[in-house]
Amino acid sequence: MKTKINIIKKLEKDKIFIDEAANVIKDGGLVVFPTETVYGLGANALDSEAVKKIFIAKGRPQDNPLIIHIADKDDLYKYGKNVSKIAKDLADKFWPGPMTLVVEKNNLIPDVTSANLSTIGIRMPSDEVAREFIKKSNVAIAAPSANISGRPSPTDVKRCIEDLDGRVDYILGCNESEVGVESTIVDVSVYPPCVLRPGGITLEMLKEVCQDIYMDKGIIGKDANIKPKAPGMKYTHYSPKARVRVVDGNLDKCVEKINEMVHNYIEKGLRVGVMATDETRNEYKEGLVLSLGTRNDVSTIAKSLFSTLREFDDKHVDIIISEAFMEEGLGVAIMNRLKKACGFDIVKII
Ligand code: AMP
Ligand code: MG
């Protein structure tokens, strides 16, 4: 398949590309588009033939439901059923933005979109291009992240092209994704509501709307054996080609341990990458050191996490050793992605 690629540089001037992309959706095709979380791979959520193509293009397991994207808050009621007061309050507070609400679905949504579940994940993105594109398409857009299944999610158009050129009809590029990790998923089809995936909106923020909201035990991941509630969270994810290991504990001791591990791997003839932070990057003696950002503002870490994993792949390292982060606020989402990237291979320093 020949993929048409267009990058929006100035929204007013390049709106034509959004119209083109929306026409592809209307014709039942696949479009990669930017959002504030990560880039999405979209199709008409109500057209089961179009949605099937998403699963094929990504190599995504069919039992992993898709999130549908809307441009108008009221569409929560158009596609959802029995929407609770808490769902409404959360939407009012955090939409448009990086939060997905799981609600009972109505019969407009085909089974392939929801992977045969009776519920559906719905999100209204804040990204201007995303919203304009959904509006112009005049339908909800089913969209997982625009990567081959299992790989780190793409936060810039270059990575989408790498994975999906030739597999989709249209790639609509724009800026880098602001947040860098996927949306927070909250199941509001049950009470108390449950966070199925940590993301840009933290548990503390959600609790301002409903004190009883809690985090699914399967994702806080003290124990890799507790099964997560969201079907997709059980899959290996975010894996770069290199093996990933994470070192957790007192930061000074972690740096010491990582230096020792790097040295040992290099002695064995391996190419090693160190995923550091601005605070520690100069303390590593060997290996390819890349900083994720500053510990003083973990949003910088979230934003560059996936692109840094992919950058190590570009440099053909065999193993990536990463520092860990405090599991609070946005750190919960960062550690959730890191744990999955390393397959829970975490070295604990006591
Ligand atoms: P992605 O599309 O790659 O961002 O992944 C979407 C995530 O949302 C996966 O982990 C899905 O399992 C989860 N998800 C989507 N819809 C539902 C739903 N109705 N119930 C529970 N989890 C869902
Ligand atoms: Mg994904």
Coordinates of C-alpha atoms and ligand atoms in Angstrom, one line a residue:
M1 CA 0.0 0.0 0.0
K2 CA 1.2 3.5 -0.8
T3 CA 1.0 5.7 2.3
K4 CA 0.4 9.4 1.8
I5 CA 2.5 11.4 4.3
N6 CA 1.8 15.1 5.1
I7 CA 3.2 17.1 8.0
I8 CA 1.3 20.1 9.4
K9 CA 3.6 23.0 10.0
K10 CA 1.1 25.9 10.3
L11 CA -2.4 24.9 11.2
E12 CA -4.2 27.7 9.2
K13 CA -2.1 27.0 6.1
D14 CA -2.1 23.2 6.2
K15 CA -5.8 22.5 7.1
I16 CA -6.1 20.9 3.7
F17 CA -4.2 17.9 5.1
I18 CA -6.8 17.4 7.9
D19 CA -9.5 17.4 5.2
E20 CA -7.6 14.8 3.2
A21 CA -7.1 12.6 6.3
A22 CA -10.8 12.9 7.2
N23 CA -11.8 11.8 3.7
V24 CA -9.7 8.7 4.1
I25 CA -11.6 7.9 7.3
K26 CA -14.9 8.4 5.5
D27 CA -13.7 6.0 2.8
G28 CA -13.0 3.3 5.4
G29 CA -9.2 3.8 5.4
L30 CA -6.5 4.1 8.1
V31 CA -5.0 7.4 9.3
V32 CA -2.1 8.1 11.7
F33 CA -2.7 11.3 13.6
P34 CA -1.1 13.3 16.4
T35 CA -2.6 13.5 19.9
E36 CA -1.2 15.0 23.1
T37 CA -0.5 11.5 24.6
V38 CA 1.1 9.6 21.7
Y39 CA 0.3 9.3 18.0
G40 CA -2.8 7.3 17.2
L41 CA -3.7 4.9 14.3
G42 CA -7.3 5.7 13.5
A43 CA -10.3 4.3 11.7
N44 CA -14.1 5.0 11.7
A45 CA -15.0 3.4 15.0
L46 CA -18.5 2.4 13.7
D47 CA -17.2 0.6 10.6
S48 CA -16.1 -2.9 11.5
E49 CA -14.3 -3.5 8.2
A50 CA -12.2 -0.4 8.8
V51 CA -11.5 -1.2 12.4
K52 CA -10.4 -4.8 11.4
K53 CA -7.6 -3.1 9.3
I54 CA -6.2 -1.5 12.5
F55 CA -5.6 -4.9 14.1
I56 CA -3.9 -6.2 10.9
A57 CA -1.7 -3.1 10.4
K58 CA -0.5 -3.2 14.0
G59 CA -0.4 -6.9 14.5
R60 CA -2.6 -6.3 17.5
P61 CA -4.3 -9.2 19.3
Q62 CA -8.0 -9.2 18.5
D63 CA -9.0 -9.4 22.2
N64 CA -7.4 -6.0 22.9
P65 CA -10.2 -3.4 22.7
L66 CA -9.7 0.0 21.1
I67 CA -10.3 3.4 22.6
I68 CA -12.7 5.7 20.6
H69 CA -11.9 9.4 20.2
I70 CA -14.5 12.1 20.2
A71 CA -14.4 15.9 19.6
D72 CA -17.5 16.7 21.4
K73 CA -18.1 16.0 25.1
D74 CA -21.7 15.1 24.5
D75 CA -20.7 12.2 22.3
L76 CA -20.0 10.3 25.6
Y77 CA -23.8 9.9 25.7
K78 CA -24.0 9.1 22.0
Y79 CA -21.8 6.0 22.3
G80 CA -22.1 5.2 26.0
K81 CA -25.0 3.9 28.0
N82 CA -26.0 4.5 31.6
V83 CA -23.3 7.1 32.0
S84 CA -22.9 7.8 35.7
K85 CA -22.7 11.2 37.5
I86 CA -19.0 10.5 38.3
A87 CA -18.3 9.9 34.6
K88 CA -19.8 13.2 33.8
D89 CA -17.9 15.0 36.5
L90 CA -14.6 13.4 35.4
A91 CA -15.3 14.4 31.8
D92 CA -16.2 17.9 32.8
K93 CA -12.9 18.3 34.8
F94 CA -10.4 16.5 32.6
W95 CA -11.7 16.6 29.0
P96 CA -10.3 17.5 26.6
G97 CA -7.3 15.7 27.9
P98 CA -5.3 12.5 28.6
M99 CA -8.1 10.5 30.3
T100 CA -10.2 7.6 28.9
L101 CA -13.5 6.7 30.4
V102 CA -14.7 3.1 30.2
V103 CA -18.5 3.1 30.1
E104 CA -21.2 0.6 29.0
K105 CA -21.4 0.8 25.2
N106 CA -24.5 1.1 23.1
N107 CA -25.2 -0.8 19.9
L108 CA -23.7 1.8 17.6
I109 CA -20.3 0.4 18.5
P110 CA -19.4 -2.8 16.6
D111 CA -18.0 -5.8 18.6
V112 CA -14.7 -5.7 16.8
T113 CA -14.0 -2.2 18.2
S114 CA -14.7 -3.2 21.8
A115 CA -13.2 -6.7 21.4
N116 CA -16.6 -8.2 22.3
L117 CA -16.8 -6.4 25.6
S118 CA -20.0 -4.7 26.7
T119 CA -18.0 -1.6 27.6
I120 CA -16.1 0.9 25.5
G121 CA -13.2 3.3 26.3
I122 CA -13.9 6.9 25.2
R123 CA -11.6 9.9 25.1
M124 CA -11.7 13.5 24.0
P125 CA -8.1 14.6 23.2
S126 CA -6.9 18.1 23.8
D127 CA -4.6 18.2 20.8
E128 CA -6.0 20.7 18.3
V129 CA -5.1 18.8 15.2
A130 CA -6.6 15.6 16.7
R131 CA -9.9 17.4 17.5
E132 CA -10.1 19.1 14.1
F133 CA -9.5 15.8 12.4
I134 CA -12.2 14.0 14.4
K135 CA -14.7 16.8 13.8
K136 CA -14.0 16.7 10.1
S137 CA -14.3 12.9 10.0
N138 CA -17.8 13.4 11.5
V139 CA -17.6 10.1 13.5
A140 CA -15.8 8.7 16.5
I141 CA -12.3 7.5 15.6
A142 CA -11.1 4.2 17.0
A143 CA -7.4 4.5 17.6
P144 CA -4.7 2.6 19.5
S145 CA -1.1 3.9 19.5
A146 CA 0.4 4.2 16.0
N147 CA 3.1 1.5 16.5
I148 CA 3.6 -2.1 15.6
S149 CA 2.2 -4.0 18.6
G150 CA 4.6 -4.4 21.5
R151 CA 7.0 -1.6 20.4
P152 CA 7.3 1.7 22.3
S153 CA 4.5 4.0 21.4
P154 CA 5.4 6.8 19.0
T155 CA 5.6 10.4 20.2
D156 CA 6.7 11.9 16.9
V157 CA 5.8 11.3 13.3
K158 CA 9.2 9.9 12.4
R159 CA 8.6 6.8 14.6
C160 CA 5.1 6.3 13.0
I161 CA 6.6 6.3 9.6
E162 CA 9.2 3.8 10.8
D163 CA 6.6 1.4 11.9
L164 CA 3.6 2.0 9.6
D165 CA 4.7 3.4 6.2
G166 CA 3.2 1.1 3.6
R167 CA 0.7 -0.3 6.1
V168 CA -1.8 2.6 6.4
D169 CA -3.4 5.0 3.9
Y170 CA -2.4 8.3 5.4
I171 CA 0.1 9.7 8.0
L172 CA -0.8 13.1 9.3
G173 CA 2.2 14.5 11.2
C174 CA 2.5 17.6 13.5
N175 CA 4.4 18.3 16.7
E176 CA 5.8 15.9 19.2
S177 CA 3.2 14.6 21.7
E178 CA 3.1 16.8 24.8
V179 CA 2.5 14.2 27.4
G180 CA 4.4 11.2 26.0
V181 CA 2.6 8.4 27.8
E182 CA -0.9 7.0 27.0
S183 CA -4.1 8.2 28.6
T184 CA -5.1 7.3 32.1
I185 CA -8.0 4.8 31.7
V186 CA -10.7 4.9 34.4
D187 CA -13.5 2.3 34.4
V188 CA -16.6 4.2 35.4
S189 CA -18.9 1.4 34.4
V190 CA -18.4 0.1 38.0
Y191 CA -18.5 1.6 41.5
P192 CA -16.0 2.5 42.9
P193 CA -14.3 3.6 39.6
C194 CA -11.0 1.8 39.0
V195 CA -7.9 3.1 37.2
L196 CA -7.0 0.4 34.6
R197 CA -4.0 2.2 33.2
P198 CA -2.0 5.0 34.8
G199 CA -1.3 8.0 32.6
G200 CA -1.2 11.7 32.2
I201 CA -4.0 12.3 34.8
T202 CA -2.8 11.1 38.1
L203 CA -4.7 9.2 40.8
E204 CA -4.4 12.2 43.1
M205 CA -6.1 14.4 40.4
L206 CA -8.9 11.9 39.9
K207 CA -9.5 11.7 43.7
E208 CA -10.4 15.4 43.6
V209 CA -13.5 14.3 41.8
C210 CA -14.1 11.0 43.6
Q211 CA -12.3 10.0 46.8
D212 CA -13.2 6.3 46.2
I213 CA -11.3 5.9 42.9
Y214 CA -8.6 3.3 43.3
M215 CA -5.8 1.8 41.2
D216 CA -6.2 -1.7 39.7
K217 CA -3.8 -4.0 41.8
G218 CA -2.7 -5.7 38.6
I219 CA -1.0 -2.6 37.4
I220 CA 0.8 -1.3 40.5
G221 CA 2.9 -4.3 39.8
K222 CA 4.5 -5.2 43.1
D223 CA 3.6 -8.7 41.9
A224 CA 3.8 -9.5 38.2
N225 CA 1.4 -12.4 38.7
I226 CA -1.7 -10.4 39.6
K227 CA -3.6 -10.2 36.3
P228 CA -4.6 -6.6 35.2
K229 CA -8.3 -5.9 34.5
A230 CA -7.7 -4.1 31.2
P231 CA -7.3 -6.8 28.5
G232 CA -4.4 -5.0 26.8
M233 CA -2.3 -4.5 30.0
K234 CA -1.4 -8.2 30.1
Y235 CA 0.6 -8.0 26.9
T236 CA 4.3 -7.4 26.6
H237 CA 4.6 -3.8 25.7
Y238 CA 6.9 -0.9 25.0
S239 CA 9.8 -3.3 24.2
P240 CA 12.7 -1.8 22.3
K241 CA 14.9 -4.3 20.5
A242 CA 17.4 -4.2 23.3
R243 CA 16.9 -5.9 26.6
V244 CA 15.9 -3.5 29.4
R245 CA 16.9 -3.7 33.0
V246 CA 15.8 -1.2 35.7
V247 CA 17.7 -0.4 38.9
D248 CA 15.6 0.8 41.9
G249 CA 16.6 2.3 45.3
N250 CA 18.7 5.1 46.8
L251 CA 19.8 7.2 43.8
D252 CA 23.5 7.4 44.7
K253 CA 23.7 3.6 45.2
C254 CA 21.8 3.0 42.0
V255 CA 24.3 5.1 40.0
E256 CA 27.1 3.0 41.6
K257 CA 25.3 -0.3 40.8
I258 CA 24.6 0.8 37.2
N259 CA 28.2 1.8 36.7
E260 CA 29.2 -1.7 37.9
M261 CA 26.7 -3.5 35.7
V262 CA 27.6 -1.4 32.6
H263 CA 31.3 -2.2 33.2
N264 CA 30.5 -6.0 33.4
Y265 CA 28.4 -6.0 30.3
I266 CA 31.0 -4.1 28.3
E267 CA 33.7 -6.6 29.4
K268 CA 31.5 -9.3 27.9
G269 CA 31.5 -7.4 24.6
L270 CA 28.0 -6.0 24.8
R271 CA 26.9 -2.5 23.8
V272 CA 25.3 -0.8 26.7
G273 CA 22.9 2.1 27.0
V274 CA 22.2 4.0 30.3
M275 CA 18.9 5.7 30.7
A276 CA 19.9 8.5 33.1
T277 CA 18.5 11.8 34.3
D278 CA 19.9 15.4 34.1
E279 CA 20.9 15.0 37.7
T280 CA 23.0 11.9 37.2
R281 CA 24.1 11.8 33.5
N282 CA 27.6 13.0 34.2
E283 CA 28.2 10.3 36.9
Y284 CA 28.2 7.4 34.4
K285 CA 31.7 6.5 33.3
E286 CA 31.0 4.1 30.4
G287 CA 28.3 3.1 27.9
L288 CA 26.0 5.3 25.8
V289 CA 24.3 7.7 28.3
L290 CA 21.1 9.4 27.4
S291 CA 19.1 11.6 29.8
L292 CA 15.3 11.3 30.0
G293 CA 14.9 14.8 31.6
T294 CA 15.0 16.2 35.1
R295 CA 13.8 14.6 38.3
N296 CA 12.5 18.0 39.4
D297 CA 9.8 17.8 36.7
V298 CA 8.9 14.2 35.9
S299 CA 6.7 15.4 33.0
T300 CA 9.9 15.8 31.1
I301 CA 10.7 12.2 31.8
A302 CA 7.3 10.9 30.6
K303 CA 7.6 13.0 27.5
S304 CA 10.9 11.5 26.4
L305 CA 10.6 8.0 27.7
F306 CA 9.4 6.2 24.5
S307 CA 11.5 8.2 22.2
T308 CA 14.6 7.6 24.3
L309 CA 14.0 3.8 24.2
R310 CA 13.8 4.0 20.4
E311 CA 16.9 6.1 20.2
F312 CA 18.9 3.4 22.0
D313 CA 17.6 1.0 19.3
D314 CA 18.8 3.4 16.6
K315 CA 22.3 3.1 18.2
H316 CA 22.1 -0.7 18.2
V317 CA 22.7 -1.2 21.9
D318 CA 22.3 -4.7 23.3
I319 CA 21.1 -3.8 26.7
I320 CA 19.5 -0.6 28.3
I321 CA 19.9 0.0 32.0
S322 CA 17.5 2.5 33.4
E323 CA 17.2 4.4 36.7
A324 CA 13.8 3.9 38.4
F325 CA 11.4 6.7 39.5
M326 CA 9.2 7.3 42.6
E327 CA 5.8 5.7 42.1
E328 CA 3.8 8.8 42.9
G329 CA 1.9 11.2 40.7
L330 CA 3.0 10.8 37.1
G331 CA 5.8 8.5 38.3
V332 CA 3.2 5.7 38.5
A333 CA 2.7 5.9 34.8
I334 CA 6.4 6.1 34.0
M335 CA 7.2 3.1 36.2
N336 CA 4.3 1.1 34.8
R337 CA 5.8 1.6 31.2
L338 CA 9.3 0.9 32.4
K339 CA 8.3 -2.3 34.3
K340 CA 6.6 -3.6 31.1
A341 CA 9.6 -2.6 29.0
C342 CA 11.9 -4.6 31.2
G343 CA 9.5 -7.5 31.8
F344 CA 9.7 -6.8 35.6
D345 CA 13.4 -7.3 35.6
I346 CA 14.1 -4.8 38.4
V347 CA 17.3 -4.9 40.4
K348 CA 16.4 -3.6 43.9
I349 CA 19.1 -1.9 45.9
I350 CA 18.6 -2.0 49.6
Ligands
AMP1 P1 -3.9 1.4 23.3 O1 -5.0 1.5 22.3 O2 -2.7 0.8 22.7 O3 -3.7 2.7 24.0 O4 -4.5 0.4 24.4 C1 -5.8 0.6 24.9 C2 -5.8 0.1 26.2 O5 -7.2 0.3 26.7 C3 -5.6 -1.4 26.3 O6 -4.9 -1.8 27.4 C4 -7.1 -2.0 26.4 O7 -7.1 -3.2 27.0 C5 -7.7 -0.9 27.2 N1 -9.2 -0.8 27.0 C6 -9.8 -0.3 25.9 N2 -11.1 -0.5 26.0 C7 -11.3 -1.1 27.2 C8 -12.5 -1.6 27.9 N3 -13.7 -1.4 27.4 N4 -12.4 -2.1 29.1 C9 -11.1 -2.3 29.6 N5 -10.0 -1.9 29.0 C10 -10.1 -1.3 27.9
MG2 MG -0.5 1.0 22.5

